[in-house]
Short mmCIF file of N, CA and C and ligand atoms in Angstrom, two decimals:
data_model
loop_
_atom_site.label_atom_id
_atom_site.label_comp_id
_atom_site.label_asym_id
_atom_site.label_seq_id
_atom_site.Cartn_x
_atom_site.Cartn_y
_atom_site.Cartn_z
N UNK A 1 106.71 105.80 105.70
CA UNK A 1 107.37 104.86 104.80
C UNK A 1 108.78 105.35 104.49
N UNK A 2 109.75 104.47 104.64
CA UNK A 2 111.12 104.86 104.28
C UNK A 2 111.55 104.14 103.01
N UNK A 3 112.75 104.41 102.59
CA UNK A 3 113.25 103.86 101.33
C UNK A 3 113.13 102.34 101.29
N UNK A 4 113.40 101.71 102.43
CA UNK A 4 113.42 100.24 102.44
C UNK A 4 112.01 99.66 102.35
N UNK A 5 111.10 100.24 103.11
CA UNK A 5 109.73 99.70 103.02
C UNK A 5 109.12 100.05 101.65
N UNK A 6 109.50 101.19 101.13
CA UNK A 6 109.00 101.55 99.80
C UNK A 6 109.46 100.52 98.78
N UNK A 7 110.75 100.24 98.80
CA UNK A 7 111.32 99.31 97.83
C UNK A 7 110.72 97.92 97.95
N UNK A 8 110.46 97.51 99.19
CA UNK A 8 109.89 96.17 99.32
C UNK A 8 108.41 96.14 98.94
N UNK A 9 107.73 97.28 99.11
CA UNK A 9 106.32 97.37 98.70
C UNK A 9 106.18 97.48 97.19
N UNK A 10 106.97 98.37 96.62
CA UNK A 10 106.81 98.71 95.21
C UNK A 10 108.10 98.45 94.45
N UNK A 11 108.46 97.20 94.42
CA UNK A 11 109.75 96.83 93.85
C UNK A 11 109.80 96.74 92.35
N UNK A 12 108.68 96.50 91.71
CA UNK A 12 108.74 96.37 90.25
C UNK A 12 107.50 96.95 89.58
N UNK A 13 107.59 97.03 88.27
CA UNK A 13 106.55 97.65 87.46
C UNK A 13 105.18 96.99 87.67
N UNK A 14 105.16 95.68 87.69
CA UNK A 14 103.89 94.97 87.81
C UNK A 14 103.19 95.29 89.14
N UNK A 15 103.96 95.34 90.20
CA UNK A 15 103.39 95.64 91.51
C UNK A 15 102.77 97.03 91.53
N UNK A 16 103.49 98.00 90.96
CA UNK A 16 102.99 99.36 90.94
C UNK A 16 101.73 99.46 90.09
N UNK A 17 101.76 98.78 88.98
CA UNK A 17 100.62 98.80 88.07
C UNK A 17 99.40 98.16 88.74
N UNK A 18 99.60 97.03 89.36
CA UNK A 18 98.51 96.34 90.07
C UNK A 18 97.93 97.24 91.16
N UNK A 19 98.84 97.88 91.88
CA UNK A 19 98.41 98.76 92.95
C UNK A 19 97.60 99.93 92.41
N UNK A 20 98.10 100.48 91.32
CA UNK A 20 97.42 101.60 90.69
C UNK A 20 96.04 101.20 90.20
N UNK A 21 95.96 100.02 89.62
CA UNK A 21 94.67 99.53 89.13
C UNK A 21 93.69 99.34 90.30
N UNK A 22 94.22 98.82 91.38
CA UNK A 22 93.41 98.62 92.59
C UNK A 22 92.79 99.94 93.05
N UNK A 23 93.62 101.01 93.00
CA UNK A 23 93.13 102.33 93.40
C UNK A 23 92.00 102.79 92.48
N UNK A 24 92.20 102.55 91.20
CA UNK A 24 91.15 102.96 90.25
C UNK A 24 89.89 102.14 90.41
N UNK A 25 90.06 100.87 90.65
CA UNK A 25 88.89 100.00 90.84
C UNK A 25 88.07 100.47 92.03
N UNK A 26 88.79 100.88 93.07
CA UNK A 26 88.09 101.35 94.27
C UNK A 26 87.24 102.58 93.99
N UNK A 27 87.77 103.43 93.12
CA UNK A 27 87.02 104.65 92.78
C UNK A 27 85.91 104.38 91.80
N UNK A 28 86.12 103.37 91.02
CA UNK A 28 85.16 103.07 89.97
C UNK A 28 85.51 103.81 88.70
N UNK A 29 85.31 103.16 87.59
CA UNK A 29 85.61 103.77 86.31
C UNK A 29 84.30 104.16 85.65
N UNK A 30 84.25 105.39 85.18
CA UNK A 30 83.04 105.87 84.53
C UNK A 30 83.33 106.07 83.05
N UNK A 31 82.54 105.48 82.21
CA UNK A 31 82.74 105.60 80.77
C UNK A 31 82.50 107.04 80.32
N UNK A 32 83.50 107.58 79.57
CA UNK A 32 83.40 108.96 79.10
C UNK A 32 82.31 109.14 78.06
N UNK A 33 82.06 108.06 77.34
CA UNK A 33 81.08 108.14 76.26
C UNK A 33 79.64 108.07 76.77
N UNK A 34 79.37 107.08 77.62
CA UNK A 34 77.97 106.85 77.97
C UNK A 34 77.68 106.93 79.47
N UNK A 35 78.74 107.08 80.29
CA UNK A 35 78.51 107.23 81.72
C UNK A 35 78.30 105.92 82.47
N UNK A 36 78.40 104.83 81.74
CA UNK A 36 78.22 103.51 82.36
C UNK A 36 79.39 103.23 83.32
N UNK A 37 79.11 102.55 84.41
CA UNK A 37 80.18 102.27 85.38
C UNK A 37 80.60 100.80 85.38
N UNK A 38 80.01 100.01 84.52
CA UNK A 38 80.39 98.60 84.44
C UNK A 38 81.41 98.39 83.33
N UNK A 39 82.54 97.84 83.71
CA UNK A 39 83.60 97.64 82.73
C UNK A 39 84.22 96.25 82.82
N UNK A 40 84.69 95.80 81.68
CA UNK A 40 85.54 94.62 81.66
C UNK A 40 86.96 95.13 81.77
N UNK A 41 87.82 94.35 82.36
CA UNK A 41 89.24 94.69 82.38
C UNK A 41 89.94 93.92 81.28
N UNK A 42 90.54 94.66 80.34
CA UNK A 42 91.27 94.04 79.23
C UNK A 42 92.75 94.06 79.59
N UNK A 43 93.20 92.96 80.10
CA UNK A 43 94.56 92.92 80.61
C UNK A 43 95.61 93.18 79.52
N UNK A 44 95.40 92.57 78.37
CA UNK A 44 96.39 92.73 77.29
C UNK A 44 96.48 94.16 76.78
N UNK A 45 95.41 94.94 76.95
CA UNK A 45 95.41 96.33 76.49
C UNK A 45 95.63 97.31 77.65
N UNK A 46 95.69 96.81 78.86
CA UNK A 46 95.77 97.66 80.05
C UNK A 46 94.65 98.70 80.05
N UNK A 47 93.48 98.28 79.66
CA UNK A 47 92.36 99.20 79.55
C UNK A 47 91.07 98.60 80.09
N UNK A 48 90.18 99.49 80.44
CA UNK A 48 88.83 99.08 80.81
C UNK A 48 87.96 99.19 79.56
N UNK A 49 87.06 98.25 79.42
CA UNK A 49 86.14 98.33 78.29
C UNK A 49 84.72 98.41 78.81
N UNK A 50 84.02 99.45 78.38
CA UNK A 50 82.67 99.68 78.84
C UNK A 50 81.76 98.53 78.45
N UNK A 51 80.99 98.05 79.39
CA UNK A 51 80.12 96.92 79.12
C UNK A 51 78.94 97.29 78.24
N UNK A 52 78.56 98.56 78.23
CA UNK A 52 77.40 98.88 77.41
C UNK A 52 77.76 99.44 76.03
N UNK A 53 78.85 100.21 75.90
CA UNK A 53 79.14 100.77 74.57
C UNK A 53 80.49 100.33 74.01
N UNK A 54 81.30 99.66 74.81
CA UNK A 54 82.57 99.16 74.30
C UNK A 54 83.71 100.17 74.29
N UNK A 55 83.45 101.38 74.75
CA UNK A 55 84.48 102.42 74.79
C UNK A 55 85.61 102.02 75.75
N UNK A 56 86.83 102.24 75.30
CA UNK A 56 87.96 101.84 76.14
C UNK A 56 88.56 103.02 76.90
N UNK A 57 88.85 102.78 78.16
CA UNK A 57 89.51 103.76 79.02
C UNK A 57 90.81 103.14 79.47
N UNK A 58 91.93 103.75 79.10
CA UNK A 58 93.20 103.17 79.52
C UNK A 58 93.40 103.38 81.02
N UNK A 59 94.25 102.58 81.59
CA UNK A 59 94.47 102.64 83.03
C UNK A 59 94.95 104.03 83.47
N UNK A 60 95.78 104.66 82.63
CA UNK A 60 96.32 105.97 82.99
C UNK A 60 95.38 107.12 82.63
N UNK A 61 94.47 106.87 81.74
CA UNK A 61 93.61 107.93 81.25
C UNK A 61 92.85 108.64 82.36
N UNK A 62 92.88 109.95 82.33
CA UNK A 62 92.16 110.73 83.33
C UNK A 62 92.85 110.83 84.67
N UNK A 63 94.05 110.30 84.78
CA UNK A 63 94.79 110.41 86.04
C UNK A 63 96.01 111.29 85.82
N UNK A 64 96.75 111.50 86.87
CA UNK A 64 97.97 112.32 86.78
C UNK A 64 98.94 111.73 85.75
N UNK A 65 98.84 110.45 85.48
CA UNK A 65 99.77 109.78 84.56
C UNK A 65 99.32 109.81 83.11
N UNK A 66 98.19 110.41 82.88
CA UNK A 66 97.69 110.48 81.50
C UNK A 66 98.73 111.11 80.59
N UNK A 67 98.86 110.60 79.38
CA UNK A 67 99.79 111.07 78.35
C UNK A 67 101.25 110.79 78.68
N UNK A 68 101.51 110.12 79.78
CA UNK A 68 102.90 109.84 80.11
C UNK A 68 103.25 108.42 79.69
N UNK A 69 104.40 108.30 79.04
CA UNK A 69 104.85 106.96 78.66
C UNK A 69 105.80 106.36 79.69
N UNK A 70 106.03 107.10 80.73
CA UNK A 70 106.93 106.58 81.76
C UNK A 70 106.24 105.44 82.51
N UNK A 71 107.02 104.44 82.90
CA UNK A 71 106.43 103.31 83.64
C UNK A 71 105.83 103.73 84.98
N UNK A 72 104.91 102.93 85.45
CA UNK A 72 104.31 103.17 86.77
C UNK A 72 105.38 103.22 87.84
N UNK A 73 106.34 102.34 87.73
CA UNK A 73 107.42 102.28 88.72
C UNK A 73 108.14 103.62 88.82
N UNK A 74 108.38 104.24 87.69
CA UNK A 74 109.07 105.54 87.68
C UNK A 74 108.21 106.59 88.39
N UNK A 75 106.93 106.58 88.10
CA UNK A 75 106.02 107.51 88.76
C UNK A 75 106.00 107.28 90.27
N UNK A 76 105.91 106.05 90.67
CA UNK A 76 105.87 105.74 92.10
C UNK A 76 107.15 106.18 92.79
N UNK A 77 108.26 105.92 92.11
CA UNK A 77 109.54 106.34 92.70
C UNK A 77 109.62 107.85 92.82
N UNK A 78 109.18 108.53 91.76
CA UNK A 78 109.25 109.99 91.77
C UNK A 78 108.36 110.56 92.88
N UNK A 79 107.17 110.00 93.03
CA UNK A 79 106.26 110.48 94.08
C UNK A 79 106.88 110.20 95.44
N UNK A 80 107.47 109.04 95.56
CA UNK A 80 108.12 108.72 96.83
C UNK A 80 109.23 109.72 97.14
N UNK A 81 110.10 109.93 96.17
CA UNK A 81 111.22 110.86 96.39
C UNK A 81 110.73 112.26 96.72
N UNK A 82 109.73 112.71 95.98
CA UNK A 82 109.24 114.07 96.19
C UNK A 82 108.49 114.22 97.50
N UNK A 83 107.89 113.13 97.97
CA UNK A 83 107.12 113.24 99.20
C UNK A 83 108.00 113.06 100.44
N UNK A 84 109.21 112.55 100.24
CA UNK A 84 110.07 112.36 101.40
C UNK A 84 111.14 113.44 101.52
N UNK A 85 111.22 114.30 100.52
CA UNK A 85 112.22 115.36 100.56
C UNK A 85 111.53 116.67 100.90
N UNK A 86 112.03 117.34 101.90
CA UNK A 86 111.40 118.59 102.30
C UNK A 86 111.72 119.70 101.32
N UNK A 87 112.96 119.75 100.91
CA UNK A 87 113.33 120.72 99.88
C UNK A 87 112.92 120.10 98.55
N UNK A 88 112.40 120.89 97.69
CA UNK A 88 111.92 120.35 96.42
C UNK A 88 112.96 119.59 95.63
N UNK A 89 112.50 118.91 94.65
CA UNK A 89 113.35 118.13 93.78
C UNK A 89 113.33 118.79 92.41
N UNK A 90 114.46 119.13 91.88
CA UNK A 90 114.44 119.69 90.52
C UNK A 90 114.26 118.55 89.53
N UNK A 91 113.76 118.88 88.36
CA UNK A 91 113.56 117.86 87.35
C UNK A 91 114.90 117.23 86.94
N UNK A 92 115.93 118.04 86.90
CA UNK A 92 117.27 117.55 86.57
C UNK A 92 117.74 116.51 87.57
N UNK A 93 117.55 116.85 88.83
CA UNK A 93 117.97 115.94 89.90
C UNK A 93 117.15 114.65 89.83
N UNK A 94 115.88 114.79 89.57
CA UNK A 94 115.01 113.63 89.46
C UNK A 94 115.47 112.73 88.31
N UNK A 95 115.80 113.35 87.20
CA UNK A 95 116.27 112.60 86.05
C UNK A 95 117.53 111.80 86.41
N UNK A 96 118.40 112.45 87.15
CA UNK A 96 119.64 111.81 87.57
C UNK A 96 119.35 110.64 88.52
N UNK A 97 118.49 110.90 89.50
CA UNK A 97 118.17 109.87 90.49
C UNK A 97 117.52 108.65 89.86
N UNK A 98 116.66 108.90 88.88
CA UNK A 98 115.93 107.80 88.27
C UNK A 98 116.72 107.15 87.13
N UNK A 99 117.81 107.81 86.74
CA UNK A 99 118.64 107.26 85.68
C UNK A 99 117.95 107.22 84.33
N UNK A 100 117.22 108.29 84.04
CA UNK A 100 116.48 108.31 82.78
C UNK A 100 117.20 109.16 81.74
N UNK A 101 117.10 108.74 80.50
CA UNK A 101 117.80 109.44 79.42
C UNK A 101 117.15 110.76 79.04
N UNK A 102 115.85 110.73 78.89
CA UNK A 102 115.18 111.92 78.36
C UNK A 102 114.69 112.84 79.47
N UNK A 103 114.97 114.11 79.29
CA UNK A 103 114.63 115.10 80.31
C UNK A 103 113.15 115.50 80.24
N UNK A 104 112.66 115.70 79.03
CA UNK A 104 111.28 116.17 78.82
C UNK A 104 110.21 115.46 79.64
N UNK A 105 110.11 114.12 79.51
CA UNK A 105 109.05 113.42 80.26
C UNK A 105 109.23 113.51 81.77
N UNK A 106 110.47 113.60 82.22
CA UNK A 106 110.73 113.73 83.66
C UNK A 106 110.28 115.10 84.13
N UNK A 107 110.62 116.09 83.33
CA UNK A 107 110.22 117.46 83.65
C UNK A 107 108.70 117.55 83.82
N UNK A 108 108.02 116.97 82.85
CA UNK A 108 106.57 117.01 82.87
C UNK A 108 106.00 116.28 84.09
N UNK A 109 106.58 115.14 84.40
CA UNK A 109 106.12 114.36 85.55
C UNK A 109 106.34 115.12 86.85
N UNK A 110 107.53 115.66 87.02
CA UNK A 110 107.87 116.39 88.25
C UNK A 110 106.90 117.56 88.45
N UNK A 111 106.61 118.27 87.37
CA UNK A 111 105.70 119.40 87.49
C UNK A 111 104.30 118.98 87.86
N UNK A 112 103.86 117.88 87.31
CA UNK A 112 102.52 117.41 87.63
C UNK A 112 102.42 116.96 89.08
N UNK A 113 103.45 116.27 89.54
CA UNK A 113 103.43 115.80 90.93
C UNK A 113 103.48 117.01 91.88
N UNK A 114 104.37 117.94 91.53
CA UNK A 114 104.51 119.13 92.37
C UNK A 114 103.19 119.90 92.46
N UNK A 115 102.55 120.03 91.34
CA UNK A 115 101.27 120.73 91.29
C UNK A 115 100.23 120.00 92.14
N UNK A 116 100.19 118.70 91.97
CA UNK A 116 99.21 117.90 92.73
C UNK A 116 99.49 118.00 94.22
N UNK A 117 100.78 117.99 94.59
CA UNK A 117 101.14 118.10 96.00
C UNK A 117 100.84 119.48 96.54
N UNK A 118 101.12 120.48 95.71
CA UNK A 118 100.89 121.85 96.12
C UNK A 118 99.43 122.12 96.40
N UNK A 119 98.60 121.36 95.73
CA UNK A 119 97.17 121.54 95.92
C UNK A 119 96.67 120.82 97.17
N UNK A 120 97.56 120.13 97.81
CA UNK A 120 97.14 119.33 98.96
C UNK A 120 97.92 119.73 100.20
N UNK A 121 97.67 119.02 101.23
CA UNK A 121 98.35 119.28 102.48
C UNK A 121 99.84 118.99 102.34
N UNK A 122 100.66 119.92 102.81
CA UNK A 122 102.10 119.76 102.67
C UNK A 122 102.63 118.56 103.44
N UNK A 123 101.86 118.10 104.39
CA UNK A 123 102.35 116.99 105.22
C UNK A 123 102.08 115.61 104.60
N UNK A 124 101.56 115.63 103.41
CA UNK A 124 101.22 114.35 102.78
C UNK A 124 102.44 113.45 102.63
N UNK A 125 102.25 112.22 102.95
CA UNK A 125 103.33 111.25 102.81
C UNK A 125 102.99 110.33 101.64
N UNK A 126 103.90 109.49 101.31
CA UNK A 126 103.62 108.55 100.22
C UNK A 126 102.43 107.67 100.57
N UNK A 127 102.38 107.21 101.81
CA UNK A 127 101.24 106.39 102.23
C UNK A 127 99.96 107.17 102.02
N UNK A 128 100.05 108.44 102.40
CA UNK A 128 98.89 109.30 102.27
C UNK A 128 98.43 109.39 100.82
N UNK A 129 99.40 109.52 99.97
CA UNK A 129 99.04 109.72 98.58
C UNK A 129 98.69 108.45 97.85
N UNK A 130 99.47 107.45 98.06
CA UNK A 130 99.25 106.24 97.28
C UNK A 130 98.32 105.27 97.98
N UNK A 131 98.52 105.09 99.27
CA UNK A 131 97.77 104.03 99.92
C UNK A 131 96.45 104.46 100.54
N UNK A 132 96.45 105.63 101.14
CA UNK A 132 95.24 106.04 101.84
C UNK A 132 94.35 106.90 100.96
N UNK A 133 94.98 107.74 100.22
CA UNK A 133 94.21 108.74 99.53
C UNK A 133 93.96 108.36 98.09
N UNK A 134 92.86 107.77 97.87
CA UNK A 134 92.55 107.34 96.51
C UNK A 134 92.42 108.54 95.58
N UNK A 135 92.19 109.69 96.20
CA UNK A 135 92.02 110.91 95.41
C UNK A 135 93.26 111.35 94.67
N UNK A 136 94.40 110.89 95.13
CA UNK A 136 95.62 111.34 94.49
C UNK A 136 95.70 110.89 93.04
N UNK A 137 95.33 109.66 92.83
CA UNK A 137 95.33 109.16 91.45
C UNK A 137 93.92 109.24 90.91
N UNK A 138 93.36 110.35 91.06
CA UNK A 138 91.95 110.44 90.79
C UNK A 138 91.64 110.61 89.32
N UNK A 139 90.41 110.59 89.06
CA UNK A 139 89.93 110.53 87.69
C UNK A 139 89.16 111.79 87.36
N UNK A 140 89.42 112.29 86.18
CA UNK A 140 88.69 113.48 85.75
C UNK A 140 87.21 113.17 85.66
N UNK A 141 86.41 114.14 85.98
CA UNK A 141 84.98 113.88 85.88
C UNK A 141 84.58 113.77 84.42
N UNK A 142 83.66 112.92 84.17
CA UNK A 142 83.20 112.72 82.80
C UNK A 142 82.20 113.80 82.43
N UNK A 143 81.86 113.85 81.20
CA UNK A 143 80.85 114.81 80.74
C UNK A 143 79.54 114.59 81.51
N UNK A 144 79.24 113.34 81.74
CA UNK A 144 78.00 113.01 82.46
C UNK A 144 78.02 113.60 83.86
N UNK A 145 79.14 113.42 84.55
CA UNK A 145 79.25 113.97 85.91
C UNK A 145 79.21 115.48 85.91
N UNK A 146 79.88 116.05 84.92
CA UNK A 146 79.93 117.51 84.84
C UNK A 146 78.52 118.10 84.73
N UNK A 147 77.71 117.48 83.90
CA UNK A 147 76.36 118.01 83.73
C UNK A 147 75.54 117.80 85.00
N UNK A 148 75.82 116.71 85.69
CA UNK A 148 75.16 116.46 86.97
C UNK A 148 75.54 117.55 87.97
N UNK A 149 76.85 117.88 87.97
CA UNK A 149 77.34 118.88 88.91
C UNK A 149 76.70 120.24 88.69
N UNK A 150 76.53 120.56 87.43
CA UNK A 150 75.92 121.85 87.11
C UNK A 150 74.52 121.94 87.71
N UNK A 151 73.83 120.82 87.62
CA UNK A 151 72.46 120.79 88.09
C UNK A 151 72.38 120.77 89.62
N UNK A 152 73.30 120.05 90.23
CA UNK A 152 73.18 119.82 91.66
C UNK A 152 74.25 120.49 92.49
N UNK A 153 74.46 119.95 93.65
CA UNK A 153 75.42 120.56 94.58
C UNK A 153 76.77 119.86 94.50
N UNK A 154 76.91 118.94 93.59
CA UNK A 154 78.10 118.10 93.50
C UNK A 154 79.41 118.84 93.26
N UNK A 155 79.36 119.97 92.61
CA UNK A 155 80.58 120.64 92.16
C UNK A 155 81.58 120.91 93.28
N UNK A 156 81.10 121.31 94.42
CA UNK A 156 81.99 121.67 95.51
C UNK A 156 82.69 120.45 96.09
N UNK A 157 81.97 119.36 96.17
CA UNK A 157 82.54 118.15 96.76
C UNK A 157 83.54 117.43 95.88
N UNK A 158 83.70 117.89 94.67
CA UNK A 158 84.54 117.17 93.72
C UNK A 158 85.96 117.69 93.66
N UNK A 159 86.48 118.21 94.76
CA UNK A 159 87.79 118.84 94.72
C UNK A 159 88.91 117.90 94.31
N UNK A 160 88.84 116.65 94.73
CA UNK A 160 89.95 115.76 94.38
C UNK A 160 90.00 115.49 92.88
N UNK A 161 88.87 115.55 92.27
CA UNK A 161 88.82 115.40 90.82
C UNK A 161 89.54 116.56 90.16
N UNK A 162 89.34 117.75 90.71
CA UNK A 162 89.94 118.95 90.14
C UNK A 162 91.46 118.90 90.15
N UNK A 163 92.03 118.28 91.14
CA UNK A 163 93.48 118.25 91.26
C UNK A 163 94.12 117.68 89.99
N UNK A 164 93.59 116.56 89.54
CA UNK A 164 94.17 115.94 88.37
C UNK A 164 93.81 116.69 87.09
N UNK A 165 92.62 117.20 87.07
CA UNK A 165 92.19 117.92 85.87
C UNK A 165 93.06 119.15 85.68
N UNK A 166 93.38 119.80 86.78
CA UNK A 166 94.21 121.00 86.72
C UNK A 166 95.63 120.71 86.25
N UNK A 167 96.08 119.54 86.55
CA UNK A 167 97.49 119.25 86.25
C UNK A 167 97.72 119.03 84.77
N UNK A 168 96.68 118.82 84.03
CA UNK A 168 96.85 118.50 82.61
C UNK A 168 97.52 119.60 81.78
N UNK A 169 97.09 120.86 81.90
CA UNK A 169 97.66 121.88 81.02
C UNK A 169 99.15 122.16 81.25
N UNK A 170 99.71 121.65 82.32
CA UNK A 170 101.12 121.92 82.62
C UNK A 170 102.07 121.49 81.51
N UNK A 171 101.64 120.58 80.68
CA UNK A 171 102.52 120.09 79.61
C UNK A 171 102.98 121.22 78.69
N UNK A 172 102.12 122.23 78.55
CA UNK A 172 102.47 123.31 77.64
C UNK A 172 103.43 124.32 78.27
N UNK A 173 103.49 124.31 79.57
CA UNK A 173 104.33 125.30 80.26
C UNK A 173 105.79 125.09 79.94
N UNK A 174 106.50 126.18 79.84
CA UNK A 174 107.94 126.02 79.61
C UNK A 174 108.71 126.99 80.50
ZN1 LIG B 201 80.18 103.35 77.60
#
């Protein structure tokens, strides 16, 4: 994917958001409270609502974008830029490229993406991350899954889940 195909694919916030939701739908959403996998989509809240207990899971919750107020478009652009540049991207440079005022959220985003990429094959492309690899925007395992993993052999196979879970503490790093 080059700059032109990227721009025509992911030209605006709604497209990126729809695409992101599609990725999550493919993986399935698991309720953190009760483990139920049936959800209503609440478009006005950008959240899933559990059909059995009503617990809401926001679209970003449990993914690399959790706690970030940056738009999906910004995330997609940043991932694109970072995946097409062989030499790393500094947070400052990213801030400049994206034309964003605040450094903090950009810094945090860049570190999370870098961490997620570092945990994966260096040859990953944007297509690999966004289009093919649903694991990139993966979801933290719920308490229910965690207890299942303890009991069974699931823990080893859940590596893609770990990628996002690991990226969370980076916010505290300075
Ligand atoms: Zn529930």
